[in-house]
Amino acid sequence: MEAAAKGASAGASSKADSLLNRTMMQLLEHVEYRLITGGEDLEAIYRLRYQSYLKSGMCGPIASGMFEDRWDNLPNSYRFGVYCYGELVSTLRFHYISAAQPYSPSIDAYPEVLLERLARGETFIDGTRFATDPDAAPAPGVLPFLTLRIAMVASNYFGQDSVLTPVKVEHSHFYARFFNAVQKSEAKQFPGVLAPIALFEIPAGENMRRTLERFPFYQSTPTEQRLMFGNPAINRLTPLSIVPTAKYYRAAA
């Protein structure tokens, strides 16, 4: 009886994964990622952050209507907007952290977890300032997958030890289910936001390989990886637009 229940659960999970993969591969035909460093697009992602954070209680009112912070313009910072059918639907920022550039919000928030590991030579991708516009979503529930695909492209490019994802504990089930994220700290005050945030870590290596096999829409070609992360281009005024390459990666690998 127990074996039958487990088999049914596995079958349902596999069916759900297949539906998600089909939906995402179709949507990626209409998606572009923009590496944003200035101009109106930068203001747009700051406004989206603010609207999302204000609505969720992550921040209070800000007169400018934009949410930016002291980590945005660091040399190891990458700010992205996700556009679907030409409309901004979400945004995410990354810092690539190493002993040479130990700069990111998570380093400041969780030094007891990360500083010793950096000194040992470990490297990390720190994903923060995730914000979405649910009203602009092309389909229910897809924005986290469209947005966090950036983390998978970054992981393939940098080859870091882990991806860091500071999140509310109540949101952690998503990261554990789809990325095998592991909680590394208790929830605590996080720089720039009101809600307590815990640090979760997504191991690279074999874990990332299995995730890419399970969800092929996370795959990317080396060309896409280089365009997204080969140069932060902090002073670029015109955003660099990158088209997802999941359907091409096998031929280009």
PDB file of C-alpha atoms in Angstrom:
ATOM      1  CA  MET A   1       0.000   0.000   0.000  1.00  0.00           C
ATOM      2  CA  GLU A   2       2.766   2.399   0.983  1.00  0.00           C
ATOM      3  CA  ALA A   3       4.767   1.519  -2.132  1.00  0.00           C
ATOM      4  CA  ALA A   4       1.726   2.150  -4.310  1.00  0.00           C
ATOM      5  CA  ALA A   5       1.186   5.540  -2.691  1.00  0.00           C
ATOM      6  CA  LYS A   6       4.812   6.493  -3.275  1.00  0.00           C
ATOM      7  CA  GLY A   7       4.587   5.371  -6.881  1.00  0.00           C
ATOM      8  CA  ALA A   8       1.448   7.432  -7.444  1.00  0.00           C
ATOM      9  CA  SER A   9       3.093  10.463  -5.870  1.00  0.00           C
ATOM     10  CA  ALA A  10       6.175  10.082  -8.060  1.00  0.00           C
ATOM     11  CA  GLY A  11       4.009   9.722 -11.140  1.00  0.00           C
ATOM     12  CA  ALA A  12       2.039  12.843 -10.301  1.00  0.00           C
ATOM     13  CA  SER A  13       5.269  14.766  -9.721  1.00  0.00           C
ATOM     14  CA  SER A  14       6.695  13.618 -13.044  1.00  0.00           C
ATOM     15  CA  LYS A  15       3.510  14.635 -14.856  1.00  0.00           C
ATOM     16  CA  ALA A  16       3.603  18.063 -13.205  1.00  0.00           C
ATOM     17  CA  ASP A  17       7.254  18.498 -14.206  1.00  0.00           C
ATOM     18  CA  SER A  18       6.433  17.615 -17.810  1.00  0.00           C
ATOM     19  CA  LEU A  19       3.619  20.174 -17.936  1.00  0.00           C
ATOM     20  CA  LEU A  20       5.876  22.832 -16.398  1.00  0.00           C
ATOM     21  CA  ASN A  21       8.652  22.076 -18.884  1.00  0.00           C
ATOM     22  CA  ARG A  22       6.295  22.348 -21.865  1.00  0.00           C
ATOM     23  CA  THR A  23       4.789  25.598 -20.588  1.00  0.00           C
ATOM     24  CA  MET A  24       8.168  27.159 -19.887  1.00  0.00           C
ATOM     25  CA  MET A  25       9.752  26.161 -23.190  1.00  0.00           C
ATOM     26  CA  GLN A  26       6.830  27.769 -25.003  1.00  0.00           C
ATOM     27  CA  LEU A  27       7.018  30.947 -22.915  1.00  0.00           C
ATOM     28  CA  LEU A  28      10.762  31.327 -23.441  1.00  0.00           C
ATOM     29  CA  GLU A  29       9.987  32.022 -27.100  1.00  0.00           C
ATOM     30  CA  HIS A  30       8.558  35.361 -25.924  1.00  0.00           C
ATOM     31  CA  VAL A  31      11.050  36.224 -23.157  1.00  0.00           C
ATOM     32  CA  GLU A  32      14.176  38.330 -23.103  1.00  0.00           C
ATOM     33  CA  TYR A  33      16.553  39.086 -20.249  1.00  0.00           C
ATOM     34  CA  ARG A  34      18.053  42.552 -20.042  1.00  0.00           C
ATOM     35  CA  LEU A  35      21.310  43.288 -18.245  1.00  0.00           C
ATOM     36  CA  ILE A  36      20.467  46.763 -16.993  1.00  0.00           C
ATOM     37  CA  THR A  37      22.940  49.397 -15.894  1.00  0.00           C
ATOM     38  CA  GLY A  38      21.257  52.731 -16.476  1.00  0.00           C
ATOM     39  CA  GLY A  39      18.564  54.771 -18.161  1.00  0.00           C
ATOM     40  CA  GLU A  40      14.801  54.295 -18.038  1.00  0.00           C
ATOM     41  CA  ASP A  41      15.052  50.512 -17.711  1.00  0.00           C
ATOM     42  CA  LEU A  42      16.975  50.892 -14.469  1.00  0.00           C
ATOM     43  CA  GLU A  43      14.319  53.199 -13.055  1.00  0.00           C
ATOM     44  CA  ALA A  44      11.677  50.701 -14.156  1.00  0.00           C
ATOM     45  CA  ILE A  45      13.195  47.817 -12.181  1.00  0.00           C
ATOM     46  CA  TYR A  46      13.633  50.061  -9.140  1.00  0.00           C
ATOM     47  CA  ARG A  47       9.944  51.002  -9.363  1.00  0.00           C
ATOM     48  CA  LEU A  48       8.961  47.360  -9.730  1.00  0.00           C
ATOM     49  CA  ARG A  49      11.007  46.462  -6.646  1.00  0.00           C
ATOM     50  CA  TYR A  50       9.330  49.201  -4.665  1.00  0.00           C
ATOM     51  CA  GLN A  51       5.779  48.315  -5.723  1.00  0.00           C
ATOM     52  CA  SER A  52       6.362  44.625  -4.997  1.00  0.00           C
ATOM     53  CA  TYR A  53       8.044  45.216  -1.643  1.00  0.00           C
ATOM     54  CA  LEU A  54       5.510  47.780  -0.467  1.00  0.00           C
ATOM     55  CA  LYS A  55       2.627  45.452  -1.315  1.00  0.00           C
ATOM     56  CA  SER A  56       4.231  42.525   0.537  1.00  0.00           C
ATOM     57  CA  GLY A  57       5.265  44.553   3.596  1.00  0.00           C
ATOM     58  CA  MET A  58       8.975  44.273   2.807  1.00  0.00           C
ATOM     59  CA  CYS A  59       9.422  48.056   2.873  1.00  0.00           C
ATOM     60  CA  GLY A  60       7.596  51.207   3.885  1.00  0.00           C
ATOM     61  CA  PRO A  61       6.701  54.211   1.724  1.00  0.00           C
ATOM     62  CA  ILE A  62       9.559  55.787  -0.261  1.00  0.00           C
ATOM     63  CA  ALA A  63       9.003  59.260  -1.684  1.00  0.00           C
ATOM     64  CA  SER A  64      10.766  58.509  -4.966  1.00  0.00           C
ATOM     65  CA  GLY A  65       8.654  55.417  -5.619  1.00  0.00           C
ATOM     66  CA  MET A  66      11.862  53.486  -6.335  1.00  0.00           C
ATOM     67  CA  PHE A  67      13.822  50.947  -4.289  1.00  0.00           C
ATOM     68  CA  GLU A  68      17.597  50.931  -4.729  1.00  0.00           C
ATOM     69  CA  ASP A  69      20.460  50.283  -2.343  1.00  0.00           C
ATOM     70  CA  ARG A  70      24.215  50.575  -1.861  1.00  0.00           C
ATOM     71  CA  TRP A  71      24.901  47.172  -3.428  1.00  0.00           C
ATOM     72  CA  ASP A  72      23.378  47.993  -6.817  1.00  0.00           C
ATOM     73  CA  ASN A  73      26.431  49.616  -8.381  1.00  0.00           C
ATOM     74  CA  LEU A  74      29.172  47.358  -7.069  1.00  0.00           C
ATOM     75  CA  PRO A  75      31.602  45.981  -9.681  1.00  0.00           C
ATOM     76  CA  ASN A  76      30.389  42.415  -9.025  1.00  0.00           C
ATOM     77  CA  SER A  77      26.701  43.349  -9.363  1.00  0.00           C
ATOM     78  CA  TYR A  78      24.377  42.255 -12.187  1.00  0.00           C
ATOM     79  CA  ARG A  79      20.862  43.703 -12.397  1.00  0.00           C
ATOM     80  CA  PHE A  80      18.374  42.018 -14.691  1.00  0.00           C
ATOM     81  CA  GLY A  81      14.906  42.760 -15.939  1.00  0.00           C
ATOM     82  CA  VAL A  82      12.775  39.923 -17.293  1.00  0.00           C
ATOM     83  CA  TYR A  83      10.559  40.942 -20.200  1.00  0.00           C
ATOM     84  CA  CYS A  84       7.741  38.858 -21.629  1.00  0.00           C
ATOM     85  CA  TYR A  85       5.942  39.980 -24.773  1.00  0.00           C
ATOM     86  CA  GLY A  86       7.947  43.193 -24.429  1.00  0.00           C
ATOM     87  CA  GLU A  87       6.656  44.012 -20.924  1.00  0.00           C
ATOM     88  CA  LEU A  88       8.721  44.055 -17.720  1.00  0.00           C
ATOM     89  CA  VAL A  89       7.379  41.255 -15.517  1.00  0.00           C
ATOM     90  CA  SER A  90      10.117  40.699 -12.925  1.00  0.00           C
ATOM     91  CA  THR A  91      13.611  41.619 -11.808  1.00  0.00           C
ATOM     92  CA  LEU A  92      16.510  39.994 -10.004  1.00  0.00           C
ATOM     93  CA  ARG A  93      19.996  41.047  -8.957  1.00  0.00           C
ATOM     94  CA  PHE A  94      23.114  38.914  -8.520  1.00  0.00           C
ATOM     95  CA  HIS A  95      26.518  39.370  -6.983  1.00  0.00           C
ATOM     96  CA  TYR A  96      29.319  36.953  -7.756  1.00  0.00           C
ATOM     97  CA  ILE A  97      31.253  36.662  -4.497  1.00  0.00           C
ATOM     98  CA  SER A  98      34.836  35.537  -4.034  1.00  0.00           C
ATOM     99  CA  ALA A  99      37.703  36.318  -1.676  1.00  0.00           C
ATOM    100  CA  ALA A 100      38.781  38.982  -4.184  1.00  0.00           C
ATOM    101  CA  GLN A 101      35.307  40.598  -4.215  1.00  0.00           C
ATOM    102  CA  PRO A 102      33.536  39.746  -0.942  1.00  0.00           C
ATOM    103  CA  TYR A 103      30.745  42.270  -1.484  1.00  0.00           C
ATOM    104  CA  SER A 104      27.017  41.520  -1.306  1.00  0.00           C
ATOM    105  CA  PRO A 105      24.009  41.892   1.008  1.00  0.00           C
ATOM    106  CA  SER A 106      24.300  38.318   2.268  1.00  0.00           C
ATOM    107  CA  ILE A 107      27.944  38.812   3.231  1.00  0.00           C
ATOM    108  CA  ASP A 108      26.875  41.766   5.366  1.00  0.00           C
ATOM    109  CA  ALA A 109      23.834  39.975   6.795  1.00  0.00           C
ATOM    110  CA  TYR A 110      25.372  36.545   7.496  1.00  0.00           C
ATOM    111  CA  PRO A 111      29.120  37.023   8.048  1.00  0.00           C
ATOM    112  CA  GLU A 112      29.179  34.201  10.587  1.00  0.00           C
ATOM    113  CA  VAL A 113      28.081  31.775   7.855  1.00  0.00           C
ATOM    114  CA  LEU A 114      30.068  33.046   4.878  1.00  0.00           C
ATOM    115  CA  LEU A 115      33.306  34.841   5.760  1.00  0.00           C
ATOM    116  CA  GLU A 116      35.254  31.771   6.857  1.00  0.00           C
ATOM    117  CA  ARG A 117      34.151  29.876   3.768  1.00  0.00           C
ATOM    118  CA  LEU A 118      35.227  32.742   1.507  1.00  0.00           C
ATOM    119  CA  ALA A 119      38.626  32.732   3.196  1.00  0.00           C
ATOM    120  CA  ARG A 120      38.913  29.020   2.340  1.00  0.00           C
ATOM    121  CA  GLY A 121      38.426  29.865  -1.339  1.00  0.00           C
ATOM    122  CA  GLU A 122      34.718  29.084  -1.818  1.00  0.00           C
ATOM    123  CA  THR A 123      32.729  31.212  -4.232  1.00  0.00           C
ATOM    124  CA  PHE A 124      29.040  32.093  -4.297  1.00  0.00           C
ATOM    125  CA  ILE A 125      26.292  33.686  -6.341  1.00  0.00           C
ATOM    126  CA  ASP A 126      24.102  35.861  -4.133  1.00  0.00           C
ATOM    127  CA  GLY A 127      20.623  36.414  -5.550  1.00  0.00           C
ATOM    128  CA  THR A 128      18.667  39.318  -4.038  1.00  0.00           C
ATOM    129  CA  ARG A 129      16.041  41.949  -4.810  1.00  0.00           C
ATOM    130  CA  PHE A 130      13.716  39.465  -6.480  1.00  0.00           C
ATOM    131  CA  ALA A 131      10.491  41.271  -7.409  1.00  0.00           C
ATOM    132  CA  THR A 132       7.597  40.457  -9.717  1.00  0.00           C
ATOM    133  CA  ASP A 133       4.491  42.034 -11.181  1.00  0.00           C
ATOM    134  CA  PRO A 134       1.833  39.291 -10.833  1.00  0.00           C
ATOM    135  CA  ASP A 135      -0.626  41.331 -12.896  1.00  0.00           C
ATOM    136  CA  ALA A 136       1.756  41.093 -15.866  1.00  0.00           C
ATOM    137  CA  ALA A 137       2.365  37.339 -15.580  1.00  0.00           C
ATOM    138  CA  PRO A 138       1.814  35.552 -18.920  1.00  0.00           C
ATOM    139  CA  ALA A 139       0.473  32.488 -17.053  1.00  0.00           C
ATOM    140  CA  PRO A 140      -0.224  31.646 -13.387  1.00  0.00           C
ATOM    141  CA  GLY A 141       2.807  30.689 -11.305  1.00  0.00           C
ATOM    142  CA  VAL A 142       5.485  31.062 -14.000  1.00  0.00           C
ATOM    143  CA  LEU A 143       7.279  34.226 -12.892  1.00  0.00           C
ATOM    144  CA  PRO A 144       9.517  32.561 -10.279  1.00  0.00           C
ATOM    145  CA  PHE A 145      10.714  30.038 -12.881  1.00  0.00           C
ATOM    146  CA  LEU A 146      11.271  32.654 -15.593  1.00  0.00           C
ATOM    147  CA  THR A 147      13.184  34.843 -13.157  1.00  0.00           C
ATOM    148  CA  LEU A 148      15.235  32.231 -11.319  1.00  0.00           C
ATOM    149  CA  ARG A 149      16.382  30.775 -14.619  1.00  0.00           C
ATOM    150  CA  ILE A 150      18.940  33.591 -14.442  1.00  0.00           C
ATOM    151  CA  ALA A 151      20.480  31.830 -11.422  1.00  0.00           C
ATOM    152  CA  MET A 152      20.907  28.641 -13.408  1.00  0.00           C
ATOM    153  CA  VAL A 153      22.557  30.474 -16.309  1.00  0.00           C
ATOM    154  CA  ALA A 154      24.868  32.197 -13.830  1.00  0.00           C
ATOM    155  CA  SER A 155      25.710  28.890 -12.165  1.00  0.00           C
ATOM    156  CA  ASN A 156      26.729  27.362 -15.482  1.00  0.00           C
ATOM    157  CA  TYR A 157      28.904  30.374 -16.252  1.00  0.00           C
ATOM    158  CA  PHE A 158      30.662  30.940 -12.922  1.00  0.00           C
ATOM    159  CA  GLY A 159      30.932  27.370 -11.645  1.00  0.00           C
ATOM    160  CA  GLN A 160      30.599  28.596  -8.049  1.00  0.00           C
ATOM    161  CA  ASP A 161      30.277  26.367  -4.989  1.00  0.00           C
ATOM    162  CA  SER A 162      26.728  27.447  -4.116  1.00  0.00           C
ATOM    163  CA  VAL A 163      23.913  29.839  -4.916  1.00  0.00           C
ATOM    164  CA  LEU A 164      22.739  31.897  -1.937  1.00  0.00           C
ATOM    165  CA  THR A 165      19.099  32.848  -1.691  1.00  0.00           C
ATOM    166  CA  PRO A 166      17.940  34.951   1.273  1.00  0.00           C
ATOM    167  CA  VAL A 167      14.164  34.470   1.613  1.00  0.00           C
ATOM    168  CA  LYS A 168      11.309  34.521   4.082  1.00  0.00           C
ATOM    169  CA  VAL A 169      11.093  31.129   5.790  1.00  0.00           C
ATOM    170  CA  GLU A 170       7.476  30.760   4.660  1.00  0.00           C
ATOM    171  CA  HIS A 171       8.666  30.875   1.034  1.00  0.00           C
ATOM    172  CA  SER A 172      11.413  28.306   1.519  1.00  0.00           C
ATOM    173  CA  HIS A 173       9.337  25.290   0.448  1.00  0.00           C
ATOM    174  CA  PHE A 174       9.525  26.445  -3.175  1.00  0.00           C
ATOM    175  CA  TYR A 175      13.329  26.633  -3.099  1.00  0.00           C
ATOM    176  CA  ALA A 176      13.635  23.305  -1.307  1.00  0.00           C
ATOM    177  CA  ARG A 177      11.280  21.557  -3.732  1.00  0.00           C
ATOM    178  CA  PHE A 178      12.702  22.867  -6.987  1.00  0.00           C
ATOM    179  CA  PHE A 179      16.358  23.538  -6.100  1.00  0.00           C
ATOM    180  CA  ASN A 180      17.059  21.408  -2.999  1.00  0.00           C
ATOM    181  CA  ALA A 181      17.874  24.548  -1.021  1.00  0.00           C
ATOM    182  CA  VAL A 182      19.124  24.074   2.545  1.00  0.00           C
ATOM    183  CA  GLN A 183      18.540  26.567   5.362  1.00  0.00           C
ATOM    184  CA  LYS A 184      21.841  27.946   6.724  1.00  0.00           C
ATOM    185  CA  SER A 185      20.664  30.558   9.244  1.00  0.00           C
ATOM    186  CA  GLU A 186      17.728  31.583  11.376  1.00  0.00           C
ATOM    187  CA  ALA A 187      15.507  34.373  10.112  1.00  0.00           C
ATOM    188  CA  LYS A 188      16.976  37.753  11.060  1.00  0.00           C
ATOM    189  CA  GLN A 189      16.983  41.391  10.061  1.00  0.00           C
ATOM    190  CA  PHE A 190      18.184  41.711   6.475  1.00  0.00           C
ATOM    191  CA  PRO A 191      19.661  44.934   5.072  1.00  0.00           C
ATOM    192  CA  GLY A 192      17.099  47.220   3.492  1.00  0.00           C
ATOM    193  CA  VAL A 193      13.899  45.254   4.180  1.00  0.00           C
ATOM    194  CA  LEU A 194      11.495  45.013   7.105  1.00  0.00           C
ATOM    195  CA  ALA A 195      10.727  41.291   7.159  1.00  0.00           C
ATOM    196  CA  PRO A 196      13.065  38.777   8.844  1.00  0.00           C
ATOM    197  CA  ILE A 197      15.004  36.817   6.237  1.00  0.00           C
ATOM    198  CA  ALA A 198      16.805  33.458   6.485  1.00  0.00           C
ATOM    199  CA  LEU A 199      19.746  32.406   4.345  1.00  0.00           C
ATOM    200  CA  PHE A 200      19.215  29.360   2.142  1.00  0.00           C
ATOM    201  CA  GLU A 201      21.917  27.725   0.076  1.00  0.00           C
ATOM    202  CA  ILE A 202      21.576  25.804  -3.173  1.00  0.00           C
ATOM    203  CA  PRO A 203      24.583  23.492  -3.637  1.00  0.00           C
ATOM    204  CA  ALA A 204      26.177  23.400  -7.063  1.00  0.00           C
ATOM    205  CA  GLY A 205      27.850  20.391  -8.679  1.00  0.00           C
ATOM    206  CA  GLU A 206      25.722  17.260  -8.807  1.00  0.00           C
ATOM    207  CA  ASN A 207      22.674  19.037  -7.414  1.00  0.00           C
ATOM    208  CA  MET A 208      22.707  21.579 -10.247  1.00  0.00           C
ATOM    209  CA  ARG A 209      23.244  18.828 -12.821  1.00  0.00           C
ATOM    210  CA  ARG A 210      20.137  16.982 -11.597  1.00  0.00           C
ATOM    211  CA  THR A 211      18.109  20.191 -11.601  1.00  0.00           C
ATOM    212  CA  LEU A 212      19.072  20.917 -15.203  1.00  0.00           C
ATOM    213  CA  GLU A 213      18.089  17.387 -16.218  1.00  0.00           C
ATOM    214  CA  ARG A 214      14.752  17.676 -14.443  1.00  0.00           C
ATOM    215  CA  PHE A 215      13.980  21.132 -15.866  1.00  0.00           C
ATOM    216  CA  PRO A 216      15.589  21.549 -19.311  1.00  0.00           C
ATOM    217  CA  PHE A 217      14.220  25.090 -19.677  1.00  0.00           C
ATOM    218  CA  TYR A 218      17.003  26.097 -17.261  1.00  0.00           C
ATOM    219  CA  GLN A 219      19.634  25.023 -19.780  1.00  0.00           C
ATOM    220  CA  SER A 220      21.615  27.657 -21.694  1.00  0.00           C
ATOM    221  CA  THR A 221      24.319  27.879 -24.328  1.00  0.00           C
ATOM    222  CA  PRO A 222      27.794  29.276 -23.591  1.00  0.00           C
ATOM    223  CA  THR A 223      26.907  32.280 -25.765  1.00  0.00           C
ATOM    224  CA  GLU A 224      23.923  33.176 -23.601  1.00  0.00           C
ATOM    225  CA  GLN A 225      26.029  32.725 -20.470  1.00  0.00           C
ATOM    226  CA  ARG A 226      28.765  35.034 -21.757  1.00  0.00           C
ATOM    227  CA  LEU A 227      26.295  37.716 -22.826  1.00  0.00           C
ATOM    228  CA  MET A 228      24.613  37.692 -19.426  1.00  0.00           C
ATOM    229  CA  PHE A 229      27.664  37.490 -17.185  1.00  0.00           C
ATOM    230  CA  GLY A 230      30.829  38.037 -19.210  1.00  0.00           C
ATOM    231  CA  ASN A 231      30.931  41.730 -18.316  1.00  0.00           C
ATOM    232  CA  PRO A 232      28.766  43.577 -15.768  1.00  0.00           C
ATOM    233  CA  ALA A 233      29.273  46.740 -17.900  1.00  0.00           C
ATOM    234  CA  ILE A 234      28.263  48.967 -15.005  1.00  0.00           C
ATOM    235  CA  ASN A 235      28.586  52.132 -17.087  1.00  0.00           C
ATOM    236  CA  ARG A 236      26.526  50.916 -20.045  1.00  0.00           C
ATOM    237  CA  LEU A 237      23.526  53.210 -20.594  1.00  0.00           C
ATOM    238  CA  THR A 238      21.748  50.968 -23.082  1.00  0.00           C
ATOM    239  CA  PRO A 239      20.588  47.630 -21.623  1.00  0.00           C
ATOM    240  CA  LEU A 240      21.925  44.462 -23.185  1.00  0.00           C
ATOM    241  CA  SER A 241      19.059  42.176 -24.248  1.00  0.00           C
ATOM    242  CA  ILE A 242      19.615  38.407 -24.224  1.00  0.00           C
ATOM    243  CA  VAL A 243      17.271  35.811 -25.709  1.00  0.00           C
ATOM    244  CA  PRO A 244      16.955  32.490 -23.816  1.00  0.00           C
ATOM    245  CA  THR A 245      18.704  29.570 -25.540  1.00  0.00           C
ATOM    246  CA  ALA A 246      17.355  26.514 -23.717  1.00  0.00           C
ATOM    247  CA  LYS A 247      16.171  24.901 -26.941  1.00  0.00           C
ATOM    248  CA  TYR A 248      19.593  25.301 -28.584  1.00  0.00           C
ATOM    249  CA  TYR A 249      22.011  24.331 -25.850  1.00  0.00           C
ATOM    250  CA  ARG A 250      22.580  20.716 -26.933  1.00  0.00           C
ATOM    251  CA  ALA A 251      23.616  21.691 -30.434  1.00  0.00           C
ATOM    252  CA  ALA A 252      25.835  24.544 -29.225  1.00  0.00           C
ATOM    253  CA  ALA A 253      27.462  22.839 -26.242  1.00  0.00           C
TER     254      ALA A 253
END
